[in-house]
Tab-separated table of C-alpha atoms and ligand atoms in Angstrom:
chain	number	residue	atom	x	y	z
A	297	MET	CA	85.694	97.087	100.986
A	298	LYS	CA	85.282	94.405	98.286
A	299	THR	CA	83.106	91.484	99.335
A	300	ASN	CA	82.247	88.226	97.671
A	301	LEU	CA	78.546	88.075	96.976
A	302	SER	CA	78.431	84.494	95.768
A	303	ASP	CA	78.047	82.965	99.227
A	304	LEU	CA	74.264	83.253	98.966
A	305	PRO	CA	73.484	80.493	96.469
A	306	GLU	CA	69.728	81.047	96.425
A	307	ILE	CA	70.148	84.656	95.299
A	308	GLY	CA	72.090	85.558	92.148
A	309	VAL	CA	74.758	88.268	92.367
A	310	SER	CA	72.727	90.785	90.378
A	311	SER	CA	69.591	90.236	92.462
A	312	LEU	CA	71.549	90.682	95.702
A	313	PHE	CA	72.888	93.926	94.211
A	314	GLU	CA	69.303	94.883	93.353
A	315	GLN	CA	68.092	94.000	96.833
A	316	ASP	CA	70.906	95.929	98.560
A	317	VAL	CA	70.398	98.984	96.332
A	318	LEU	CA	66.626	99.078	96.823
A	319	ASP	CA	66.904	98.382	100.576
A	320	GLY	CA	69.496	101.139	100.948
A	321	LEU	CA	67.522	103.711	98.959
A	322	MET	CA	64.304	102.943	100.864
A	323	GLN	CA	66.065	103.686	104.173
A	324	MET	CA	65.961	107.097	105.842
A	325	PRO	CA	68.579	108.490	105.425
A	326	LYS	CA	69.334	106.792	102.113
A	327	ARG	CA	72.546	104.811	101.703
A	328	LEU	CA	74.450	102.668	99.212
A	329	GLN	CA	77.224	100.180	99.971
A	330	SER	CA	80.717	101.171	98.901
A	331	LYS	CA	81.636	97.545	98.076
A	332	TYR	CA	79.610	98.125	94.884
A	333	PHE	CA	81.948	100.920	93.690
A	334	TYR	CA	84.301	98.410	92.113
A	335	ASP	CA	82.918	97.473	88.715
A	336	GLU	CA	85.266	97.740	85.717
A	337	THR	CA	84.977	101.557	85.552
A	338	GLY	CA	85.153	101.808	89.350
A	339	ASP	CA	88.437	99.848	89.355
A	340	ILE	CA	89.913	102.257	86.791
A	341	LEU	CA	88.673	105.299	88.725
A	342	PHE	CA	90.143	103.924	91.954
A	343	GLN	CA	93.517	103.532	90.198
A	344	GLN	CA	93.193	107.200	89.164
A	345	ILE	CA	92.313	108.209	92.749
A	346	MET	CA	95.494	106.500	93.962
A	347	ALA	CA	97.455	108.614	91.471
A	348	CYS	CA	95.822	111.912	92.613
A	349	PRO	CA	98.239	114.289	94.353
A	350	GLU	CA	95.773	114.741	97.245
A	351	TYR	CA	95.311	110.995	97.881
A	352	TYR	CA	98.344	110.475	100.132
A	353	LEU	CA	97.413	107.025	101.519
A	354	THR	CA	98.986	104.851	98.826
A	355	ASN	CA	102.300	106.704	98.769
A	356	CYS	CA	102.556	106.721	102.552
A	357	GLU	CA	102.061	102.963	102.798
A	358	LEU	CA	104.366	102.378	99.827
A	359	GLU	CA	107.026	104.354	101.695
A	360	VAL	CA	106.585	102.154	104.785
A	361	PHE	CA	107.034	99.014	102.693
A	362	SER	CA	109.851	100.327	100.501
A	363	LYS	CA	111.923	101.829	103.334
A	364	GLN	CA	111.147	99.499	106.241
A	365	SER	CA	111.025	96.080	104.566
A	366	SER	CA	113.938	94.778	106.567
A	367	ALA	CA	112.369	95.751	109.938
A	368	LEU	CA	109.035	94.272	108.849
A	369	ALA	CA	110.758	91.076	107.733
A	370	GLU	CA	112.566	90.805	111.045
A	371	ARG	CA	109.241	91.059	112.875
A	372	ILE	CA	107.518	88.486	110.687
A	373	CYS	CA	110.162	85.767	110.342
A	374	ARG	CA	111.142	83.188	112.996
A	375	PRO	CA	114.455	81.399	112.528
A	376	GLY	CA	114.081	77.952	110.982
A	377	GLN	CA	110.275	78.218	110.770
A	378	SER	CA	108.431	78.437	107.460
A	379	PHE	CA	105.166	80.400	107.243
A	380	ASP	CA	102.261	81.259	104.980
A	381	LEU	CA	101.900	84.947	104.103
A	382	ILE	CA	98.208	85.476	103.375
A	383	GLU	CA	97.150	88.833	101.939
A	384	LEU	CA	93.459	89.764	102.213
A	385	GLY	CA	92.308	91.874	99.250
A	386	ALA	CA	95.745	91.600	97.646
A	387	GLY	CA	94.782	93.440	94.436
A	388	ASP	CA	97.983	94.067	92.497
A	389	ALA	CA	100.107	93.722	95.685
A	390	THR	CA	102.148	96.841	94.904
A	391	LYS	CA	102.950	97.458	98.572
A	392	SER	CA	103.616	93.916	99.706
A	393	GLU	CA	105.825	93.355	96.640
A	394	TYR	CA	108.687	95.224	98.343
A	395	LEU	CA	108.563	92.869	101.303
A	396	LEU	CA	108.049	89.757	99.170
A	397	ASP	CA	111.102	90.742	97.157
A	398	PHE	CA	113.114	91.291	100.337
A	399	LEU	CA	112.046	87.915	101.786
A	400	VAL	CA	112.860	86.048	98.564
A	401	ARG	CA	116.283	87.712	98.322
A	402	SER	CA	116.919	86.778	101.963
A	403	ASN	CA	116.104	83.105	101.157
A	404	VAL	CA	113.237	83.028	103.667
A	405	ASP	CA	111.114	79.864	103.506
A	406	PHE	CA	107.519	81.016	102.973
A	407	LYS	CA	104.552	80.736	100.646
A	408	TYR	CA	102.462	83.706	99.424
A	409	LEU	CA	98.671	83.249	99.339
A	410	PRO	CA	96.947	86.347	97.932
A	411	ILE	CA	93.170	86.385	98.515
A	412	ASP	CA	90.996	88.567	96.329
A	413	ILE	CA	87.450	88.530	95.041
A	414	SER	CA	88.782	88.973	91.488
A	415	ASP	CA	90.295	85.808	90.022
A	416	ASN	CA	91.394	87.896	87.074
A	417	ILE	CA	93.519	90.192	89.211
A	418	LEU	CA	95.039	87.162	90.982
A	419	GLN	CA	95.984	85.459	87.729
A	420	GLU	CA	97.667	88.660	86.511
A	421	LEU	CA	99.458	88.936	89.852
A	422	LYS	CA	100.700	85.346	89.658
A	423	ALA	CA	101.901	85.808	86.068
A	424	ARG	CA	103.733	89.008	87.054
A	425	PHE	CA	105.431	87.391	90.073
A	426	ASN	CA	106.338	84.297	88.043
A	427	LYS	CA	108.430	86.629	85.899
A	428	SER	CA	109.724	89.135	88.440
A	429	LEU	CA	110.183	86.777	91.433
A	430	PRO	CA	110.389	83.259	89.968
A	431	GLN	CA	111.487	81.714	93.298
A	432	LEU	CA	108.319	82.950	95.059
A	433	VAL	CA	105.672	80.248	95.631
A	434	VAL	CA	102.331	81.941	94.884
A	435	GLN	CA	99.035	80.203	95.604
A	436	PRO	CA	96.160	82.542	94.678
A	437	LEU	CA	92.805	82.058	96.412
A	438	ALA	CA	89.886	83.740	94.655
A	439	GLY	CA	86.870	84.314	96.865
A	440	GLU	CA	85.574	85.797	100.076
A	441	TYR	CA	88.168	86.578	102.787
A	442	PHE	CA	87.056	84.259	105.558
A	443	GLU	CA	86.049	81.413	103.257
A	444	MET	CA	89.481	81.504	101.609
A	445	LEU	CA	91.242	81.903	104.950
A	446	LYS	CA	89.568	78.641	106.010
A	447	VAL	CA	90.796	76.960	102.805
A	448	ALA	CA	94.341	78.199	103.508
A	449	THR	CA	94.160	77.005	107.117
A	450	GLN	CA	92.867	73.552	106.142
A	451	GLU	CA	95.588	73.102	103.532
A	452	SER	CA	98.587	73.890	105.688
A	453	ALA	CA	99.609	73.774	109.334
A	454	ASN	CA	102.231	76.497	108.808
A	455	ARG	CA	102.287	79.593	110.982
A	456	LYS	CA	100.201	82.338	109.383
A	457	VAL	CA	101.048	85.964	108.740
A	458	ILE	CA	97.971	87.862	107.551
A	459	PHE	CA	98.213	91.178	105.677
A	460	PHE	CA	95.239	93.531	105.421
A	461	LEU	CA	96.740	96.651	103.862
A	462	GLY	CA	95.652	99.825	102.076
A	463	ALA	CA	93.455	101.162	104.907
A	464	ASN	CA	90.705	98.852	103.715
A	465	ILE	CA	89.710	98.519	107.355
A	466	GLY	CA	88.763	102.215	107.172
A	467	ASN	CA	85.830	101.390	104.910
A	468	MET	CA	84.131	99.727	107.886
A	469	ASP	CA	82.674	101.790	110.690
A	470	LYS	CA	84.332	101.316	114.085
A	471	ASP	CA	81.938	98.570	115.242
A	472	GLN	CA	82.211	96.672	111.966
A	473	ALA	CA	86.018	96.922	112.193
A	474	ILE	CA	85.946	95.387	115.666
A	475	ASP	CA	83.636	92.557	114.500
A	476	PHE	CA	85.920	91.949	111.525
A	477	CYS	CA	89.058	91.795	113.711
A	478	HIS	CA	87.260	89.501	116.172
A	479	THR	CA	86.382	87.107	113.341
A	480	LEU	CA	89.951	87.259	112.060
A	481	ARG	CA	91.229	86.470	115.552
A	482	SER	CA	88.944	83.431	115.778
A	483	ASN	CA	90.421	82.087	112.527
A	484	LEU	CA	94.034	82.322	113.761
A	485	SER	CA	96.189	80.273	116.146
A	486	PRO	CA	98.816	81.165	118.761
A	487	GLY	CA	101.961	82.446	117.045
A	488	ASP	CA	100.080	83.822	114.018
A	489	LEU	CA	100.499	87.499	113.137
A	490	LEU	CA	98.299	90.152	111.602
A	491	LEU	CA	99.595	93.271	109.819
A	492	ILE	CA	96.924	95.917	109.196
A	493	GLY	CA	97.279	99.260	107.382
A	494	PHE	CA	95.497	102.109	109.202
A	495	ASP	CA	95.184	105.669	107.972
A	496	LEU	CA	95.964	107.955	110.903
A	497	LYS	CA	94.199	111.093	112.107
A	498	LYS	CA	95.989	114.211	110.848
A	499	HIS	CA	95.170	117.809	109.877
A	500	PRO	CA	91.486	117.645	108.916
A	501	ARG	CA	91.998	119.535	105.650
A	502	ILE	CA	94.560	117.006	104.389
A	503	ILE	CA	92.009	114.238	104.937
A	504	LEU	CA	89.132	116.195	103.429
A	505	ASN	CA	91.187	117.060	100.323
A	506	ALA	CA	92.168	113.406	99.822
A	507	TYR	CA	88.491	112.596	99.272
A	508	ASP	CA	87.545	115.836	97.525
A	509	ASP	CA	90.291	116.103	94.913
A	510	GLN	CA	90.567	119.069	92.547
A	511	GLY	CA	90.425	116.758	89.535
A	512	LYS	CA	86.994	115.522	90.709
A	513	ILE	CA	87.993	111.867	90.311
A	514	THR	CA	86.463	110.939	93.697
A	515	SER	CA	83.243	112.612	92.587
A	516	LYS	CA	83.253	110.467	89.408
A	517	PHE	CA	84.033	107.391	91.525
A	518	ASN	CA	80.926	107.984	93.653
A	519	LEU	CA	78.681	108.937	90.720
A	520	ASN	CA	79.834	105.814	88.879
A	521	LEU	CA	77.786	103.744	91.320
A	522	LEU	CA	74.659	105.517	90.049
A	523	ALA	CA	75.819	104.794	86.477
A	524	ARG	CA	76.301	101.143	87.461
A	525	ILE	CA	72.768	101.020	88.890
A	526	ASN	CA	71.489	102.527	85.606
A	527	ARG	CA	73.349	99.886	83.601
A	528	GLU	CA	72.623	96.842	85.718
A	529	LEU	CA	69.269	97.634	87.315
A	530	ASP	CA	67.521	99.361	84.463
A	531	SER	CA	67.270	102.688	86.268
A	532	ASP	CA	67.286	106.293	85.140
A	533	PHE	CA	69.553	108.324	87.416
A	534	ASP	CA	70.642	111.568	85.744
A	535	LEU	CA	74.198	111.965	87.080
A	536	GLU	CA	74.034	115.730	86.510
A	537	ARG	CA	71.347	115.944	89.160
A	538	PHE	CA	73.562	114.612	91.963
A	539	GLU	CA	76.651	116.156	93.527
A	540	HIS	CA	79.455	114.589	95.553
A	541	TYR	CA	79.777	115.989	99.088
A	542	GLN	CA	82.582	114.962	101.472
A	543	THR	CA	82.811	115.464	105.227
A	544	TYR	CA	85.470	114.836	107.832
A	545	ASP	CA	84.776	114.906	111.570
A	546	PRO	CA	88.092	115.248	113.424
A	547	GLU	CA	86.459	114.149	116.693
A	548	THR	CA	85.253	110.755	115.452
A	549	GLY	CA	87.833	110.376	112.661
A	550	ALA	CA	85.083	109.518	110.154
A	551	SER	CA	85.383	110.916	106.652
A	552	LYS	CA	82.079	110.265	104.911
A	553	SER	CA	81.044	110.708	101.320
A	554	TYR	CA	77.541	111.529	100.183
A	555	LEU	CA	75.722	112.226	96.956
A	556	VAL	CA	73.290	115.140	97.227
A	557	SER	CA	70.157	115.312	95.103
A	558	LEU	CA	70.188	118.740	93.429
A	559	GLN	CA	66.448	118.749	92.877
A	560	GLU	CA	63.273	116.952	93.803
A	561	GLN	CA	63.180	113.895	91.548
A	562	HIS	CA	61.823	110.381	91.090
A	563	ILE	CA	64.053	107.524	89.969
A	564	SER	CA	62.766	104.258	88.595
A	565	ILE	CA	64.858	101.202	89.586
A	566	LYS	CA	63.674	97.840	88.271
A	567	GLY	CA	60.167	99.303	88.098
A	568	GLN	CA	60.228	100.661	91.677
A	569	ILE	CA	60.046	104.412	92.180
A	570	VAL	CA	62.452	106.072	94.614
A	571	ALA	CA	61.605	109.680	95.555
A	572	PHE	CA	64.338	112.225	96.325
A	573	ALA	CA	63.705	115.588	97.952
A	574	ILE	CA	65.907	118.516	96.965
A	575	ASN	CA	69.174	118.344	99.013
A	576	GLU	CA	68.423	114.809	100.187
A	577	THR	CA	71.626	112.783	100.587
A	578	ILE	CA	72.764	109.233	99.867
A	579	TYR	CA	75.468	108.089	102.296
A	580	MET	CA	78.060	106.312	100.124
A	581	GLU	CA	81.168	105.438	102.156
A	582	VAL	CA	83.078	105.902	105.392
A	583	SER	CA	86.875	106.192	105.414
A	584	GLN	CA	87.610	105.915	109.126
A	585	LYS	CA	90.808	107.478	110.521
A	586	TYR	CA	92.393	106.322	113.776
A	587	SER	CA	94.910	107.430	116.386
A	588	ILE	CA	97.605	104.980	117.518
A	589	GLU	CA	95.826	104.808	120.903
A	590	GLU	CA	92.505	103.894	119.283
A	591	ILE	CA	94.234	101.164	117.276
A	592	ALA	CA	95.715	99.720	120.469
A	593	VAL	CA	92.233	99.602	122.031
A	594	ILE	CA	90.870	97.607	119.054
A	595	ALA	CA	93.753	95.126	119.352
A	596	GLN	CA	93.059	94.657	123.037
A	597	ARG	CA	89.283	94.314	122.606
A	598	CYS	CA	89.807	91.637	119.947
A	599	GLY	CA	92.293	89.651	122.002
A	600	PHE	CA	95.473	90.514	120.085
A	601	ARG	CA	98.813	91.494	121.619
A	602	ALA	CA	100.393	94.630	120.139
A	603	GLY	CA	103.467	93.620	118.149
A	604	GLY	CA	104.845	96.943	116.886
A	605	TYR	CA	104.004	99.475	114.223
A	606	TRP	CA	105.697	101.098	111.267
A	607	ILE	CA	104.840	104.665	110.290
A	608	ASP	CA	105.776	106.724	107.206
A	609	SER	CA	108.025	109.793	107.546
A	610	LYS	CA	105.066	112.227	107.622
A	611	GLY	CA	103.403	110.250	110.437
A	612	TRP	CA	100.231	109.872	108.369
A	613	PHE	CA	99.874	106.098	107.934
A	614	ALA	CA	100.644	103.099	110.148
A	615	ASP	CA	101.101	99.431	109.391
A	616	VAL	CA	100.386	97.752	112.691
A	617	CYS	CA	101.399	94.264	113.769
A	618	TRP	CA	99.204	92.260	116.152
A	619	GLU	CA	100.050	88.882	117.617
A	620	VAL	CA	97.749	86.032	118.601
B	89	AVI	C1	89.798	101.372	99.388
B	89	AVI	N1	89.759	102.430	100.415
B	89	AVI	C2	90.782	102.250	101.415
B	89	AVI	C3	89.684	103.811	99.888
B	89	AVI	C4	89.652	104.834	101.045
B	89	AVI	O1	90.619	105.600	101.153
B	89	AVI	O2	88.719	104.824	101.839
B	89	AVI	C5	88.475	103.985	98.998
B	89	AVI	C6	88.309	105.396	98.501
B	89	AVI	N2	87.191	106.036	98.412
B	89	AVI	C7	87.401	107.227	97.906
B	89	AVI	N3	88.689	107.400	97.730
B	89	AVI	C8	89.305	106.230	98.074
């Protein structure tokens, strides 16, 4: 999950990165935070992951949005009532674009507020929509999710429809996901809606392959974080001495990625030495998978009412609507 780091004014972004990296690598077992995957190279590699034949998530959610826009629109709209459609981590909005297009063509009265950490991506998005959907009112909000959600809430009393797509919720462990949904709930008012994209439990090998692609792009994506640490924190990781290792536990639904140290080695990071034993792992990321029943339990625990779900034709991905 991408997170804004600038909400700690006394610590610069790079020193928070340094602190998180050193803290994580001093822990037993070692870990790094997946929010740091997304530097310029990481963004490109993630685009390539989404184009991998094994990485089904994007296509499944695209299918939901392209084929079920009208049902989604019916669920979201209330006759004669305008609303703000706020998308957390909007990125290039490829999925929501189908629905936005449908709403604009249906003359629905709404405003689109994409929130993303990258102002650059938001400006590109706005320029693209200005051309392709000139009637759409786009108000980009660059920054951290909850900070920007507060800005959106202060600026308008309209009913809110929040989108959190792309299975981004899967990059939190189950407890973090519940905390996140609780916080979201506390920022919303009666009548507001939340639409979240969840990747569903399925045959374990399909999940494992999605994160262990033949083209080794996911491996590069993980190793790129070591390259980023080399570049930004003056360290000396030899990428050849680490190997990507993916797991999936069908009982918990957690697919976890690790980097394994292929030999005993010492890495210098900003002058600090981090020792690795042979076969020692760094835990990089969780991609949590859920059943429909587990999703319903989260909704209930966070005080939402279930408001329907839309699933792709393979039954692999669900966009779930919760009501306040
Ligand atoms: C962004 N997120 C939903 C991706 C996922 O499926 O967990 C990140 C990713 N990591 C490796 N492949 C894709």
